[in-house]
């Protein structure tokens, strides 16, 4: 999206896109004020959890595999 490898949007990246689209270079603080004050957006952090996470498989692994591995020590 917009030529970036990852989907994580930072103030710097938003500033680059604003500059590409409008030709106006904004400082990080100005980008922050634009996003939060004018557009009403807020800070969101990416989840540190895999999308593919399978809770049932984790419970099974902890109950069956981990004790087996731990005994092997």
GROMACS .gro file of C-alpha atoms in nm:
model
   73
    1UNK     CA    1   0.000   0.000   0.000
    2UNK     CA    2   0.152   0.330  -0.110
    3UNK     CA    3   0.479   0.147  -0.181
    4UNK     CA    4   0.559   0.041   0.177
    5UNK     CA    5   0.652  -0.318   0.259
    6UNK     CA    6   0.455  -0.350   0.583
    7UNK     CA    7   0.107  -0.234   0.684
    8UNK     CA    8   0.230  -0.050   0.994
    9UNK     CA    9   0.157   0.321   0.959
   10UNK     CA   10   0.386   0.560   1.144
   11UNK     CA   11   0.374   0.939   1.161
   12UNK     CA   12   0.667   0.945   0.920
   13UNK     CA   13   0.484   0.730   0.666
   14UNK     CA   14   0.167   0.935   0.690
   15UNK     CA   15   0.380   1.247   0.639
   16UNK     CA   16   0.537   1.094   0.327
   17UNK     CA   17   0.195   1.014   0.180
   18UNK     CA   18   0.063   1.361   0.263
   19UNK     CA   19   0.365   1.510   0.087
   20UNK     CA   20   0.321   1.283  -0.218
   21UNK     CA   21  -0.048   1.365  -0.251
   22UNK     CA   22  -0.051   1.736  -0.161
   23UNK     CA   23   0.310   1.849  -0.202
   24UNK     CA   24   0.303   1.981   0.156
   25UNK     CA   25   0.576   1.860   0.391
   26UNK     CA   26   0.456   1.823   0.751
   27UNK     CA   27   0.658   1.773   1.068
   28UNK     CA   28   0.573   1.468   1.281
   29UNK     CA   29   0.396   1.691   1.536
   30UNK     CA   30   0.181   1.840   1.260
   31UNK     CA   31   0.092   1.494   1.128
   32UNK     CA   32  -0.008   1.395   1.483
   33UNK     CA   33  -0.228   1.704   1.522
   34UNK     CA   34  -0.386   1.642   1.183
   35UNK     CA   35  -0.469   1.280   1.262
   36UNK     CA   36  -0.588   1.329   1.621
   37UNK     CA   37  -0.729   1.681   1.621
   38UNK     CA   38  -0.876   1.726   1.275
   39UNK     CA   39  -0.962   1.366   1.187
   40UNK     CA   40  -1.037   1.233   1.536
   41UNK     CA   41  -0.810   0.930   1.501
   42UNK     CA   42  -0.632   0.778   1.799
   43UNK     CA   43  -0.320   0.575   1.866
   44UNK     CA   44  -0.352   0.207   1.786
   45UNK     CA   45  -0.079  -0.048   1.838
   46UNK     CA   46  -0.052  -0.368   1.636
   47UNK     CA   47  -0.145  -0.686   1.820
   48UNK     CA   48   0.156  -0.891   1.916
   49UNK     CA   49  -0.030  -1.211   1.841
   50UNK     CA   50  -0.020  -1.422   1.529
   51UNK     CA   51  -0.335  -1.411   1.318
   52UNK     CA   52  -0.302  -1.788   1.270
   53UNK     CA   53  -0.302  -1.850   1.649
   54UNK     CA   54  -0.510  -2.157   1.737
   55UNK     CA   55  -0.615  -2.143   2.105
   56UNK     CA   56  -0.738  -2.504   2.108
   57UNK     CA   57  -0.406  -2.629   1.974
   58UNK     CA   58  -0.217  -2.424   2.233
   59UNK     CA   59  -0.422  -2.576   2.516
   60UNK     CA   60  -0.363  -2.925   2.376
   61UNK     CA   61   0.011  -2.864   2.339
   62UNK     CA   62   0.049  -2.730   2.694
   63UNK     CA   63  -0.149  -3.023   2.835
   64UNK     CA   64   0.015  -3.305   2.637
   65UNK     CA   65   0.338  -3.203   2.468
   66UNK     CA   66   0.494  -2.972   2.725
   67UNK     CA   67   0.485  -3.228   3.012
   68UNK     CA   68   0.642  -3.487   2.779
   69UNK     CA   69   0.918  -3.247   2.680
   70UNK     CA   70   0.973  -3.137   3.041
   71UNK     CA   71   1.008  -3.499   3.160
   72UNK     CA   72   1.273  -3.555   2.896
   73UNK     CA   73   1.512  -3.312   3.069
   0.00000   0.00000   0.00000
